[in-house]
Short mmCIF file of the N, C-alpha and C atoms (twelve columns), coordinates in Angstrom:
data_MODEL
# 
_entry.id   MODEL 
# 
loop_
_atom_site.group_PDB 
_atom_site.id 
_atom_site.type_symbol 
_atom_site.label_atom_id 
_atom_site.label_alt_id 
_atom_site.label_comp_id 
_atom_site.label_asym_id 
_atom_site.label_seq_id 
_atom_site.Cartn_x 
_atom_site.Cartn_y 
_atom_site.Cartn_z 
_atom_site.pdbx_PDB_model_num 
ATOM 1   N N  . VAL A 1  85.166  84.232  84.398 1 
ATOM 2   C CA . VAL A 1  85.701  83.851  83.372 1 
ATOM 3   C C  . VAL A 1  86.516  82.324  83.107 1 
ATOM 4   N N  . THR A 2  87.290  82.341  84.249 1 
ATOM 5   C CA . THR A 2  88.228  81.382  84.269 1 
ATOM 6   C C  . THR A 2  86.967  80.034  84.534 1 
ATOM 7   N N  . ASP A 3  86.441  80.134  85.452 1 
ATOM 8   C CA . ASP A 3  85.576  78.980  85.905 1 
ATOM 9   C C  . ASP A 3  84.663  78.543  84.465 1 
ATOM 10  N N  . VAL A 4  84.002  79.419  83.922 1 
ATOM 11  C CA . VAL A 4  83.423  78.742  82.670 1 
ATOM 12  C C  . VAL A 4  84.420  78.177  81.631 1 
ATOM 13  N N  . LEU A 5  85.586  78.634  81.542 1 
ATOM 14  C CA . LEU A 5  86.417  78.053  80.511 1 
ATOM 15  C C  . LEU A 5  86.776  76.531  80.881 1 
ATOM 16  N N  . GLU A 6  86.719  76.496  82.156 1 
ATOM 17  C CA . GLU A 6  87.524  75.195  82.847 1 
ATOM 18  C C  . GLU A 6  86.165  74.465  82.647 1 
ATOM 19  N N  . GLN A 7  85.261  74.756  82.655 1 
ATOM 20  C CA . GLN A 7  83.924  73.842  82.516 1 
ATOM 21  C C  . GLN A 7  83.789  73.390  81.177 1 
ATOM 22  N N  . GLN A 8  84.015  74.341  80.554 1 
ATOM 23  C CA . GLN A 8  83.953  74.182  79.028 1 
ATOM 24  C C  . GLN A 8  84.927  73.077  78.639 1 
ATOM 25  N N  . GLY A 9  86.346  73.406  79.028 1 
ATOM 26  C CA . GLY A 9  87.591  72.259  78.569 1 
ATOM 27  C C  . GLY A 9  86.969  70.847  79.118 1 
ATOM 28  N N  . GLN A 10 86.568  70.792  80.146 1 
ATOM 29  C CA . GLN A 10 85.881  69.440  81.162 1 
ATOM 30  C C  . GLN A 10 84.870  69.084  79.975 1 
ATOM 31  N N  . SER A 11 83.817  69.665  79.545 1 
ATOM 32  C CA . SER A 11 82.802  69.123  79.041 1 
ATOM 33  C C  . SER A 11 83.335  68.539  77.510 1 
ATOM 34  N N  . ALA A 12 84.384  69.243  76.931 1 
ATOM 35  C CA . ALA A 12 84.883  68.902  75.778 1 
ATOM 36  C C  . ALA A 12 86.036  67.347  75.930 1 
ATOM 37  N N  . LEU A 13 86.140  67.231  77.010 1 
ATOM 38  C CA . LEU A 13 86.849  66.179  77.593 1 
ATOM 39  C C  . LEU A 13 88.360  66.331  77.180 1 
ATOM 40  N N  . LEU A 14 88.850  67.632  77.624 1 
ATOM 41  C CA . LEU A 14 90.311  67.970  77.537 1 
ATOM 42  C C  . LEU A 14 90.915  67.316  78.547 1 
ATOM 43  N N  . PRO A 15 92.108  66.850  78.562 1 
ATOM 44  C CA . PRO A 15 92.913  66.526  79.625 1 
ATOM 45  C C  . PRO A 15 92.868  67.840  80.672 1 
ATOM 46  N N  . ASP A 16 92.970  67.528  81.722 1 
ATOM 47  C CA . ASP A 16 93.399  68.735  83.072 1 
ATOM 48  C C  . ASP A 16 94.729  69.377  82.616 1 
ATOM 49  N N  . ALA A 17 95.524  68.914  82.431 1 
ATOM 50  C CA . ALA A 17 96.912  69.430  82.022 1 
ATOM 51  C C  . ALA A 17 96.813  70.426  81.049 1 
ATOM 52  N N  . LEU A 18 95.980  70.000  80.090 1 
ATOM 53  C CA . LEU A 18 95.938  71.029  79.042 1 
ATOM 54  C C  . LEU A 18 95.214  72.225  79.333 1 
ATOM 55  N N  . ILE A 19 94.212  72.262  80.032 1 
ATOM 56  C CA . ILE A 19 93.046  73.011  80.480 1 
ATOM 57  C C  . ILE A 19 93.822  74.119  81.580 1 
ATOM 58  N N  . SER A 20 94.817  73.415  82.296 1 
ATOM 59  C CA . SER A 20 95.426  74.221  83.537 1 
ATOM 60  C C  . SER A 20 96.716  75.131  82.724 1 
ATOM 61  N N  . SER A 21 97.263  74.501  81.606 1 
ATOM 62  C CA . SER A 21 97.935  75.346  80.915 1 
ATOM 63  C C  . SER A 21 97.299  76.365  80.071 1 
ATOM 64  N N  . ILE A 22 96.195  76.191  79.684 1 
ATOM 65  C CA . ILE A 22 95.628  77.290  78.812 1 
ATOM 66  C C  . ILE A 22 94.898  78.474  79.799 1 
ATOM 67  N N  . LEU A 23 94.459  78.034  80.870 1 
ATOM 68  C CA . LEU A 23 94.108  79.143  81.888 1 
ATOM 69  C C  . LEU A 23 95.522  79.915  82.566 1 
ATOM 70  N N  . SER A 24 96.550  79.276  82.474 1 
ATOM 71  C CA . SER A 24 97.512  80.023  83.296 1 
ATOM 72  C C  . SER A 24 98.067  80.778  82.087 1 
ATOM 73  N N  . GLN A 25 98.039  80.714  80.878 1 
ATOM 74  C CA . GLN A 25 98.350  81.739  79.928 1 
ATOM 75  C C  . GLN A 25 97.407  82.678  79.444 1 
ATOM 76  N N  . LEU A 26 96.042  82.399  80.063 1 
ATOM 77  C CA . LEU A 26 95.152  83.169  79.962 1 
ATOM 78  C C  . LEU A 26 95.380  84.319  81.143 1 
ATOM 79  N N  . MET A 27 95.917  83.955  82.509 1 
ATOM 80  C CA . MET A 27 95.877  84.666  83.484 1 
ATOM 81  C C  . MET A 27 96.907  85.606  83.214 1 
ATOM 82  N N  . VAL A 28 98.084  85.485  82.826 1 
ATOM 83  C CA . VAL A 28 99.056  86.194  82.197 1 
ATOM 84  C C  . VAL A 28 98.759  87.275  81.759 1 
ATOM 85  N N  . GLN A 29 98.008  87.188  80.609 1 
ATOM 86  C CA . GLN A 29 97.517  88.201  79.763 1 
ATOM 87  C C  . GLN A 29 96.373  89.060  80.370 1 
ATOM 88  N N  . ILE A 30 95.740  88.746  81.331 1 
ATOM 89  C CA . ILE A 30 94.680  89.250  82.133 1 
ATOM 90  C C  . ILE A 30 95.621  90.287  82.939 1 
ATOM 91  N N  . SER A 31 96.314  89.674  83.821 1 
ATOM 92  C CA . SER A 31 97.169  90.552  84.721 1 
ATOM 93  C C  . SER A 31 98.197  91.577  84.248 1 
ATOM 94  N N  . TYR A 32 98.469  91.183  83.156 1 
ATOM 95  C CA . TYR A 32 99.587  92.208  82.377 1 
ATOM 96  C C  . TYR A 32 99.026  93.518  82.337 1 
ATOM 97  N N  . GLU A 33 100.094 94.377  83.155 1 
ATOM 98  C CA . GLU A 33 99.483  95.883  82.913 1 
ATOM 99  C C  . GLU A 33 101.103 96.398  82.343 1 
ATOM 100 N N  . PRO A 34 100.910 97.317  81.133 1 
ATOM 101 C CA . PRO A 34 101.907 97.934  80.484 1 
ATOM 102 C C  . PRO A 34 102.536 99.120  81.475 1 
ATOM 103 N N  . LEU A 35 103.979 99.222  81.271 1 
ATOM 104 C CA . LEU A 35 104.530 100.172 82.200 1 
ATOM 105 C C  . LEU A 35 104.133 101.744 81.617 1 
ATOM 106 N N  . GLU A 36 103.931 102.749 82.482 1 
ATOM 107 C CA . GLU A 36 103.951 103.906 81.884 1 
ATOM 108 C C  . GLU A 36 105.093 104.610 82.531 1 
ATOM 109 N N  . CYS A 37 105.304 105.613 81.642 1 
ATOM 110 C CA . CYS A 37 106.237 106.951 81.538 1 
ATOM 111 C C  . CYS A 37 105.745 108.164 82.125 1 
ATOM 112 N N  . LYS A 38 106.227 108.325 83.637 1 
ATOM 113 C CA . LYS A 38 105.543 109.301 84.447 1 
ATOM 114 C C  . LYS A 38 106.487 110.505 84.039 1 
ATOM 115 N N  . ALA A 39 107.339 110.683 83.459 1 
ATOM 116 C CA . ALA A 39 108.303 111.918 83.038 1 
ATOM 117 C C  . ALA A 39 109.305 111.657 82.062 1 
ATOM 118 N N  . ALA A 40 109.207 112.734 81.059 1 
ATOM 119 C CA . ALA A 40 110.632 112.474 80.226 1 
ATOM 120 C C  . ALA A 40 111.340 113.646 80.220 1 
ATOM 121 N N  . ALA A 41 112.678 113.634 79.876 1 
ATOM 122 C CA . ALA A 41 113.360 114.573 79.950 1 
ATOM 123 C C  . ALA A 41 113.564 115.309 78.495 1 
ATOM 124 N N  . THR A 42 113.265 116.566 78.153 1 
ATOM 125 C CA . THR A 42 113.111 117.106 77.045 1 
ATOM 126 C C  . THR A 42 114.028 118.370 76.680 1 
ATOM 127 N N  . GLY A 43 114.602 118.721 75.814 1 
ATOM 128 C CA . GLY A 43 115.215 120.008 75.375 1 
ATOM 129 C C  . GLY A 43 116.234 120.094 76.110 1 
ATOM 130 N N  . ALA A 44 116.786 121.065 76.940 1 
ATOM 131 C CA . ALA A 44 117.695 121.408 77.804 1 
ATOM 132 C C  . ALA A 44 117.966 120.280 78.768 1 
ATOM 133 N N  . GLU A 45 117.028 119.930 79.433 1 
ATOM 134 C CA . GLU A 45 117.129 118.659 80.428 1 
ATOM 135 C C  . GLU A 45 117.780 117.613 79.858 1 
ATOM 136 N N  . LEU A 46 117.467 117.261 78.518 1 
ATOM 137 C CA . LEU A 46 118.264 116.049 77.695 1 
ATOM 138 C C  . LEU A 46 119.533 116.589 77.372 1 
ATOM 139 N N  . ASN A 47 119.758 117.408 76.956 1 
ATOM 140 C CA . ASN A 47 121.134 117.872 76.581 1 
ATOM 141 C C  . ASN A 47 121.975 117.924 77.557 1 
ATOM 142 N N  . ALA A 48 121.581 118.254 78.937 1 
ATOM 143 C CA . ALA A 48 122.399 118.265 80.331 1 
ATOM 144 C C  . ALA A 48 122.676 116.918 80.744 1 
ATOM 145 N N  . GLN A 49 121.724 115.960 80.475 1 
ATOM 146 C CA . GLN A 49 121.976 114.633 80.952 1 
ATOM 147 C C  . GLN A 49 122.874 114.023 79.989 1 
ATOM 148 N N  . SER A 50 122.977 114.378 78.707 1 
ATOM 149 C CA . SER A 50 124.118 113.771 77.694 1 
ATOM 150 C C  . SER A 50 125.428 114.312 78.181 1 
ATOM 151 N N  . LYS A 51 125.613 115.516 78.432 1 
ATOM 152 C CA . LYS A 51 126.817 115.859 78.764 1 
ATOM 153 C C  . LYS A 51 127.515 115.277 80.236 1 
ATOM 154 N N  . LEU A 52 126.823 114.395 80.877 1 
ATOM 155 C CA . LEU A 52 127.539 113.557 82.291 1 
ATOM 156 C C  . LEU A 52 128.289 112.712 81.737 1 
# 
């Protein structure tokens, strides 16, 4: 994907710095993985934690 975007940017005569900036922003979005909650305290567990 990035190779194609880089080629299109070059064919559109965009400056290399602009192409690099766009691609770096794209990489951040592609590699982002949201955090997952593996466990949650509920009911009695939550009440016990709040008393500590």
